[in-house]
PDB file of C-alpha atoms in Angstrom:
ATOM      1  CA  UNK A 805     116.866 302.331 274.287  1.00 82.00           C
ATOM      2  CA  UNK A 806     113.612 302.091 276.235  1.00 84.00           C
ATOM      3  CA  UNK A 807     112.412 305.348 274.634  1.00 87.00           C
ATOM      4  CA  UNK A 808     113.191 303.946 271.199  1.00 88.00           C
ATOM      5  CA  UNK A 809     111.436 300.654 271.986  1.00 90.00           C
ATOM      6  CA  UNK A 810     108.268 302.541 272.968  1.00 90.00           C
ATOM      7  CA  UNK A 811     108.465 304.671 269.821  1.00 92.00           C
ATOM      8  CA  UNK A 812     108.873 301.642 267.568  1.00 91.00           C
ATOM      9  CA  UNK A 813     106.050 299.767 269.308  1.00 91.00           C
ATOM     10  CA  UNK A 814     103.687 302.729 268.775  1.00 91.00           C
ATOM     11  CA  UNK A 815     104.611 303.081 265.096  1.00 89.00           C
ATOM     12  CA  UNK A 816     102.624 301.287 262.389  1.00 83.00           C
ATOM     13  CA  UNK A 817     102.094 298.409 262.478  1.00 80.00           C
ATOM     14  CA  UNK A 818     101.753 298.738 266.265  1.00 83.00           C
ATOM     15  CA  UNK A 819     102.848 295.808 268.369  1.00 84.00           C
ATOM     16  CA  UNK A 820     105.342 294.480 270.890  1.00 88.00           C
ATOM     17  CA  UNK A 821     109.061 294.900 270.458  1.00 90.00           C
ATOM     18  CA  UNK A 822     111.949 292.810 271.751  1.00 91.00           C
ATOM     19  CA  UNK A 823     114.335 294.871 273.870  1.00 89.00           C
ATOM     20  CA  UNK A 824     117.823 293.554 274.572  1.00 88.00           C
ATOM     21  CA  UNK A 825     120.345 295.311 276.816  1.00 86.00           C
ATOM     22  CA  UNK A 826     123.978 294.436 277.605  1.00 87.00           C
ATOM     23  CA  UNK A 827     124.599 293.046 281.064  1.00 90.00           C
ATOM     24  CA  UNK A 828     126.987 295.867 282.057  1.00 91.00           C
ATOM     25  CA  UNK A 829     124.449 298.743 281.989  1.00 83.00           C
ATOM     26  CA  UNK A 830     121.798 296.449 283.435  1.00 86.00           C
ATOM     27  CA  UNK A 831     124.087 295.829 286.418  1.00 90.00           C
ATOM     28  CA  UNK A 832     124.642 299.533 287.070  1.00 88.00           C
ATOM     29  CA  UNK A 833     122.723 300.974 290.043  1.00 87.00           C
ATOM     30  CA  UNK A 834     120.064 303.603 289.340  1.00 83.00           C
ATOM     31  CA  UNK A 835     120.443 306.678 291.483  1.00 85.00           C
ATOM     32  CA  UNK A 836     117.672 307.563 293.945  1.00 89.00           C
ATOM     33  CA  UNK A 837     117.335 311.002 292.328  1.00 89.00           C
ATOM     34  CA  UNK A 838     116.684 309.633 288.810  1.00 82.00           C
ATOM     35  CA  UNK A 839     113.769 311.330 287.045  1.00 84.00           C
ATOM     36  CA  UNK A 840     112.759 310.164 283.545  1.00 79.00           C
ATOM     37  CA  UNK A 841     112.726 312.991 281.034  1.00 81.00           C
ATOM     38  CA  UNK A 842     110.650 313.506 277.919  1.00 81.00           C
ATOM     39  CA  UNK A 843     110.899 310.879 275.145  1.00 81.00           C
ATOM     40  CA  UNK A 844     113.848 311.460 272.864  1.00 85.00           C
ATOM     41  CA  UNK A 845     112.073 310.204 269.726  1.00 89.00           C
ATOM     42  CA  UNK A 846     108.596 311.008 268.420  1.00 90.00           C
ATOM     43  CA  UNK A 847     106.244 308.474 266.850  1.00 90.00           C
ATOM     44  CA  UNK A 848     106.239 308.984 263.043  1.00 90.00           C
ATOM     45  CA  UNK A 849     103.137 310.442 261.411  1.00 91.00           C
ATOM     46  CA  UNK A 850     100.896 308.116 259.413  1.00 89.00           C
ATOM     47  CA  UNK A 851     102.128 307.267 255.935  1.00 89.00           C
ATOM     48  CA  UNK A 852      99.822 308.820 253.320  1.00 92.00           C
ATOM     49  CA  UNK A 853      99.304 306.952 250.026  1.00 96.00           C
ATOM     50  CA  UNK A 854     100.606 308.162 246.688  1.00 97.00           C
ATOM     51  CA  UNK A 855      97.621 309.447 244.705  1.00 97.00           C
ATOM     52  CA  UNK A 856      98.844 308.173 241.342  1.00 98.00           C
ATOM     53  CA  UNK A 857      99.246 304.678 242.773  1.00 98.00           C
ATOM     54  CA  UNK A 858      95.788 304.888 244.359  1.00 98.00           C
ATOM     55  CA  UNK A 859      94.273 305.865 241.004  1.00 98.00           C
ATOM     56  CA  UNK A 860      95.988 302.919 239.312  1.00 98.00           C
ATOM     57  CA  UNK A 861      94.718 300.534 242.000  1.00 98.00           C
ATOM     58  CA  UNK A 862      91.198 301.957 241.796  1.00 98.00           C
ATOM     59  CA  UNK A 863      91.158 301.488 238.014  1.00 98.00           C
ATOM     60  CA  UNK A 864      92.191 297.838 238.362  1.00 98.00           C
ATOM     61  CA  UNK A 865      89.591 297.129 241.049  1.00 98.00           C
ATOM     62  CA  UNK A 866      86.821 298.962 239.191  1.00 98.00           C
ATOM     63  CA  UNK A 867      87.379 296.883 236.041  1.00 97.00           C
ATOM     64  CA  UNK A 868      87.757 293.581 237.878  1.00 98.00           C
ATOM     65  CA  UNK A 869      85.136 290.901 237.467  1.00 98.00           C
ATOM     66  CA  UNK A 870      86.067 289.002 240.644  1.00 98.00           C
ATOM     67  CA  UNK A 871      88.131 291.245 242.918  1.00 98.00           C
ATOM     68  CA  UNK A 872      89.283 289.984 246.292  1.00 98.00           C
ATOM     69  CA  UNK A 873      90.599 291.640 249.444  1.00 98.00           C
ATOM     70  CA  UNK A 874      92.914 289.726 251.777  1.00 98.00           C
ATOM     71  CA  UNK A 875      93.517 291.281 255.183  1.00 97.00           C
ATOM     72  CA  UNK A 876      95.287 289.643 258.100  1.00 94.00           C
ATOM     73  CA  UNK A 877      95.254 292.278 260.809  1.00 89.00           C
ATOM     74  CA  UNK A 878      93.406 295.436 261.733  1.00 88.00           C
ATOM     75  CA  UNK A 879      94.350 298.201 264.139  1.00 88.00           C
ATOM     76  CA  UNK A 880      93.590 298.044 267.857  1.00 83.00           C
ATOM     77  CA  UNK A 881      91.164 300.983 267.563  1.00 87.00           C
ATOM     78  CA  UNK A 882      89.071 299.203 264.905  1.00 92.00           C
ATOM     79  CA  UNK A 883      89.396 302.019 262.373  1.00 94.00           C
ATOM     80  CA  UNK A 884      90.418 299.719 259.515  1.00 96.00           C
ATOM     81  CA  UNK A 885      87.442 297.436 260.162  1.00 96.00           C
ATOM     82  CA  UNK A 886      85.107 300.420 259.919  1.00 97.00           C
ATOM     83  CA  UNK A 887      86.455 301.883 256.678  1.00 98.00           C
ATOM     84  CA  UNK A 888      87.110 298.499 255.054  1.00 98.00           C
ATOM     85  CA  UNK A 889      83.597 297.306 255.862  1.00 97.00           C
ATOM     86  CA  UNK A 890      82.158 300.343 254.125  1.00 98.00           C
ATOM     87  CA  UNK A 891      84.512 300.023 251.162  1.00 98.00           C
ATOM     88  CA  UNK A 892      83.844 296.306 250.668  1.00 98.00           C
ATOM     89  CA  UNK A 893      80.078 296.817 250.822  1.00 98.00           C
ATOM     90  CA  UNK A 894      80.051 299.792 248.452  1.00 98.00           C
ATOM     91  CA  UNK A 895      82.032 297.955 245.780  1.00 98.00           C
ATOM     92  CA  UNK A 896      80.960 294.353 246.495  1.00 98.00           C
ATOM     93  CA  UNK A 897      84.401 292.927 247.228  1.00 98.00           C
ATOM     94  CA  UNK A 898      84.723 289.886 249.510  1.00 98.00           C
ATOM     95  CA  UNK A 899      87.231 290.165 252.359  1.00 98.00           C
ATOM     96  CA  UNK A 900      89.100 286.994 253.287  1.00 98.00           C
ATOM     97  CA  UNK A 901      90.913 287.098 256.640  1.00 97.00           C
ATOM     98  CA  UNK A 902      93.341 284.280 255.926  1.00 96.00           C
ATOM     99  CA  UNK A 903      95.609 283.427 258.884  1.00 92.00           C
ATOM    100  CA  UNK A 904      94.004 286.256 260.832  1.00 92.00           C
ATOM    101  CA  UNK A 905      96.167 287.950 263.479  1.00 89.00           C
ATOM    102  CA  UNK A 906      93.580 290.527 264.561  1.00 87.00           C
ATOM    103  CA  UNK A 907      90.001 290.317 263.296  1.00 91.00           C
ATOM    104  CA  UNK A 908      88.901 293.048 260.888  1.00 95.00           C
ATOM    105  CA  UNK A 909      85.274 292.585 259.802  1.00 95.00           C
ATOM    106  CA  UNK A 910      82.392 291.297 261.900  1.00 94.00           C
ATOM    107  CA  UNK A 911      81.630 287.674 261.087  1.00 92.00           C
ATOM    108  CA  UNK A 912      78.103 288.581 259.957  1.00 94.00           C
ATOM    109  CA  UNK A 913      79.246 291.337 257.580  1.00 97.00           C
ATOM    110  CA  UNK A 914      77.822 290.623 254.089  1.00 97.00           C
ATOM    111  CA  UNK A 915      81.285 290.818 252.527  1.00 98.00           C
ATOM    112  CA  UNK A 916      83.107 288.840 255.238  1.00 97.00           C
ATOM    113  CA  UNK A 917      84.494 285.947 253.189  1.00 97.00           C
ATOM    114  CA  UNK A 918      85.702 283.769 256.006  1.00 96.00           C
ATOM    115  CA  UNK A 919      89.214 282.514 256.623  1.00 95.00           C
ATOM    116  CA  UNK A 920      89.878 280.024 253.820  1.00 95.00           C
ATOM    117  CA  UNK A 921      91.562 281.803 250.937  1.00 97.00           C
ATOM    118  CA  UNK A 922      91.141 278.712 248.736  1.00 96.00           C
ATOM    119  CA  UNK A 923      87.441 279.565 248.354  1.00 95.00           C
ATOM    120  CA  UNK A 924      88.257 282.870 246.622  1.00 98.00           C
ATOM    121  CA  UNK A 925      91.827 283.060 245.320  1.00 98.00           C
ATOM    122  CA  UNK A 926      91.594 280.831 242.201  1.00 97.00           C
ATOM    123  CA  UNK A 927      88.795 282.980 240.712  1.00 97.00           C
ATOM    124  CA  UNK A 928      90.121 286.412 241.697  1.00 98.00           C
ATOM    125  CA  UNK A 929      91.380 288.553 238.803  1.00 98.00           C
ATOM    126  CA  UNK A 930      92.484 291.494 241.002  1.00 98.00           C
ATOM    127  CA  UNK A 931      93.692 290.927 244.563  1.00 98.00           C
ATOM    128  CA  UNK A 932      94.112 293.725 247.097  1.00 98.00           C
ATOM    129  CA  UNK A 933      96.389 292.548 249.916  1.00 98.00           C
ATOM    130  CA  UNK A 934      96.089 294.837 252.944  1.00 98.00           C
ATOM    131  CA  UNK A 935      98.801 294.642 255.618  1.00 94.00           C
ATOM    132  CA  UNK A 936      99.148 290.863 255.253  1.00 96.00           C
ATOM    133  CA  UNK A 937     102.620 289.353 255.671  1.00 94.00           C
ATOM    134  CA  UNK A 938     101.367 285.945 254.438  1.00 95.00           C
ATOM    135  CA  UNK A 939      98.282 286.427 252.222  1.00 97.00           C
ATOM    136  CA  UNK A 940      98.294 282.764 251.187  1.00 97.00           C
ATOM    137  CA  UNK A 941     100.520 279.680 251.450  1.00 96.00           C
ATOM    138  CA  UNK A 942     102.306 279.471 248.121  1.00 92.00           C
ATOM    139  CA  UNK A 943     102.790 275.702 248.325  1.00 93.00           C
ATOM    140  CA  UNK A 944      99.013 275.192 248.498  1.00 94.00           C
ATOM    141  CA  UNK A 945      97.435 278.291 246.903  1.00 95.00           C
ATOM    142  CA  UNK A 946      97.983 280.051 243.629  1.00 94.00           C
ATOM    143  CA  UNK A 947      96.310 283.106 242.025  1.00 97.00           C
ATOM    144  CA  UNK A 948      94.802 282.629 238.592  1.00 96.00           C
ATOM    145  CA  UNK A 949      97.031 283.292 235.588  1.00 96.00           C
ATOM    146  CA  UNK A 950      97.185 286.991 234.801  1.00 96.00           C
ATOM    147  CA  UNK A 951      95.722 288.119 238.126  1.00 98.00           C
ATOM    148  CA  UNK A 952      96.921 291.539 239.298  1.00 98.00           C
ATOM    149  CA  UNK A 953      98.120 291.748 242.902  1.00 98.00           C
ATOM    150  CA  UNK A 954      98.131 295.027 244.845  1.00 98.00           C
ATOM    151  CA  UNK A 955      99.854 295.242 248.229  1.00 98.00           C
ATOM    152  CA  UNK A 956      98.932 298.088 250.586  1.00 98.00           C
ATOM    153  CA  UNK A 957     100.712 298.494 253.933  1.00 96.00           C
ATOM    154  CA  UNK A 958     103.064 300.767 255.817  1.00 93.00           C
ATOM    155  CA  UNK A 959     105.766 298.409 254.544  1.00 93.00           C
ATOM    156  CA  UNK A 960     104.279 296.538 251.560  1.00 95.00           C
ATOM    157  CA  UNK A 961     107.565 294.669 250.959  1.00 95.00           C
ATOM    158  CA  UNK A 962     107.891 293.568 254.605  1.00 94.00           C
ATOM    159  CA  UNK A 963     111.542 294.414 254.156  1.00 91.00           C
ATOM    160  CA  UNK A 964     112.650 292.955 257.478  1.00 87.00           C
ATOM    161  CA  UNK A 965     111.636 289.470 256.313  1.00 89.00           C
ATOM    162  CA  UNK A 966     114.689 287.783 254.793  1.00 92.00           C
ATOM    163  CA  UNK A 967     112.580 285.813 252.276  1.00 92.00           C
ATOM    164  CA  UNK A 968     109.179 286.827 250.904  1.00 93.00           C
ATOM    165  CA  UNK A 969     108.337 286.124 247.269  1.00 93.00           C
ATOM    166  CA  UNK A 970     104.634 286.895 246.834  1.00 96.00           C
ATOM    167  CA  UNK A 971     103.818 288.500 243.457  1.00 96.00           C
ATOM    168  CA  UNK A 972     103.396 292.290 243.543  1.00 97.00           C
ATOM    169  CA  UNK A 973     102.141 294.290 240.562  1.00 98.00           C
ATOM    170  CA  UNK A 974     101.547 297.469 242.548  1.00 98.00           C
ATOM    171  CA  UNK A 975     102.941 298.261 246.017  1.00 98.00           C
ATOM    172  CA  UNK A 976     101.397 301.159 247.934  1.00 98.00           C
ATOM    173  CA  UNK A 977     103.098 302.445 251.061  1.00 96.00           C
ATOM    174  CA  UNK A 978     100.397 303.805 253.345  1.00 95.00           C
ATOM    175  CA  UNK A 979      98.582 303.453 256.612  1.00 94.00           C
ATOM    176  CA  UNK A 980      95.950 300.822 255.840  1.00 95.00           C
ATOM    177  CA  UNK A 981      92.944 302.930 256.885  1.00 95.00           C
ATOM    178  CA  UNK A 982      94.132 306.009 254.990  1.00 96.00           C
ATOM    179  CA  UNK A 983      94.804 303.873 251.924  1.00 97.00           C
ATOM    180  CA  UNK A 984      91.322 302.326 251.940  1.00 98.00           C
ATOM    181  CA  UNK A 985      89.677 305.748 252.336  1.00 98.00           C
ATOM    182  CA  UNK A 986      91.692 307.083 249.397  1.00 98.00           C
ATOM    183  CA  UNK A 987      90.744 304.041 247.293  1.00 98.00           C
ATOM    184  CA  UNK A 988      87.076 304.576 248.050  1.00 98.00           C
ATOM    185  CA  UNK A 989      87.295 308.202 246.952  1.00 98.00           C
ATOM    186  CA  UNK A 990      88.866 307.275 243.620  1.00 98.00           C
ATOM    187  CA  UNK A 991      86.599 304.314 242.932  1.00 97.00           C
ATOM    188  CA  UNK A 992      83.531 306.434 243.652  1.00 97.00           C
ATOM    189  CA  UNK A 993      84.533 308.576 240.661  1.00 97.00           C
ATOM    190  CA  UNK A 994      84.588 305.481 238.453  1.00 97.00           C
ATOM    191  CA  UNK A 995      81.229 304.271 239.803  1.00 96.00           C
ATOM    192  CA  UNK A 996      81.433 300.573 238.804  1.00 97.00           C
ATOM    193  CA  UNK A 997      78.189 298.605 238.537  1.00 97.00           C
ATOM    194  CA  UNK A 998      78.429 295.962 241.265  1.00 97.00           C
ATOM    195  CA  UNK A 999      74.814 295.210 242.171  1.00 97.00           C
ATOM    196  CA  UNK A1000      74.800 291.647 240.828  1.00 97.00           C
ATOM    197  CA  UNK A1001      78.181 290.832 242.327  1.00 98.00           C
ATOM    198  CA  UNK A1002      77.033 292.098 245.720  1.00 98.00           C
ATOM    199  CA  UNK A1003      74.090 289.702 245.693  1.00 98.00           C
ATOM    200  CA  UNK A1004      76.288 286.775 244.665  1.00 98.00           C
ATOM    201  CA  UNK A1005      78.959 287.421 247.307  1.00 98.00           C
ATOM    202  CA  UNK A1006      76.381 288.046 250.026  1.00 98.00           C
ATOM    203  CA  UNK A1007      74.595 284.785 249.192  1.00 98.00           C
ATOM    204  CA  UNK A1008      77.854 282.795 249.147  1.00 97.00           C
ATOM    205  CA  UNK A1009      78.914 284.166 252.528  1.00 97.00           C
ATOM    206  CA  UNK A1010      75.483 283.527 254.034  1.00 97.00           C
ATOM    207  CA  UNK A1011      75.522 279.915 252.830  1.00 97.00           C
ATOM    208  CA  UNK A1012      79.042 279.433 254.214  1.00 95.00           C
ATOM    209  CA  UNK A1013      78.034 280.761 257.646  1.00 95.00           C
ATOM    210  CA  UNK A1014      74.916 278.599 257.755  1.00 96.00           C
ATOM    211  CA  UNK A1015      76.872 275.488 256.765  1.00 95.00           C
ATOM    212  CA  UNK A1016      79.522 276.237 259.382  1.00 93.00           C
ATOM    213  CA  UNK A1017      76.898 276.698 262.076  1.00 94.00           C
ATOM    214  CA  UNK A1018      75.163 273.465 261.063  1.00 96.00           C
ATOM    215  CA  UNK A1019      78.430 271.517 261.321  1.00 94.00           C
ATOM    216  CA  UNK A1020      79.169 273.051 264.711  1.00 95.00           C
ATOM    217  CA  UNK A1021      75.705 272.387 266.116  1.00 96.00           C
ATOM    218  CA  UNK A1022      75.974 268.775 264.979  1.00 95.00           C
ATOM    219  CA  UNK A1023      78.563 268.310 267.695  1.00 96.00           C
ATOM    220  CA  UNK A1024      76.149 269.226 270.492  1.00 95.00           C
ATOM    221  CA  UNK A1025      76.336 265.922 272.287  1.00 94.00           C
ATOM    222  CA  UNK A1026      78.506 263.908 274.621  1.00 95.00           C
ATOM    223  CA  UNK A1027      81.332 264.294 274.039  1.00 95.00           C
ATOM    224  CA  UNK A1028      81.022 267.728 272.422  1.00 96.00           C
ATOM    225  CA  UNK A1029      83.073 268.289 269.261  1.00 95.00           C
ATOM    226  CA  UNK A1030      85.737 270.992 269.082  1.00 93.00           C
ATOM    227  CA  UNK A1031      83.651 272.770 266.433  1.00 90.00           C
ATOM    228  CA  UNK A1032      80.664 272.993 268.752  1.00 94.00           C
ATOM    229  CA  UNK A1033      82.825 274.262 271.618  1.00 94.00           C
TER     230      UNK A1033
END
């Protein structure tokens, strides 16, 4: 059971597991000659994305006027942040880290769209949701009519959740980093013209950061505001 817990915790998405044991084996004494052996289960290899699905997703994103990426958590090594930062910059797609569990992009990245999905979701015509159990709060946020929603994750349905009803037009099962790299390869073949959109997104994010800093610095007094702290 301990071997399995370690294996599950090291599988994507990596994280803690809850281990429960019956009281009877827990009460048994462990012999002084006990030596742990090799793990009985191996960590699964990374899930590679289906190429046809990647091509379909790339075509949607390449044709989009206002694409949006929503990403809630990166990997502990920072690989997703690296490849997603490059992908977002190359194709001028803002990245919103709504309800962030583990930060992905640096806060000063030109395509880092902050943490309020309401600033981006209503205008987005194609939404790429990367490993995000809750990409938005459905009571308060709603994609525009006709928007296409792509979910990319090792488990894009989050099957262990008893209830989850976010719209999905295309679900891609893949390690997030491998999926983004594959998307970049396919979109590079399509070569969309994104120069004007890059400037607009970069300017919007810069203005948002400056406004946020101004609000925070306004609390530099006694008592200090939470924003300043």
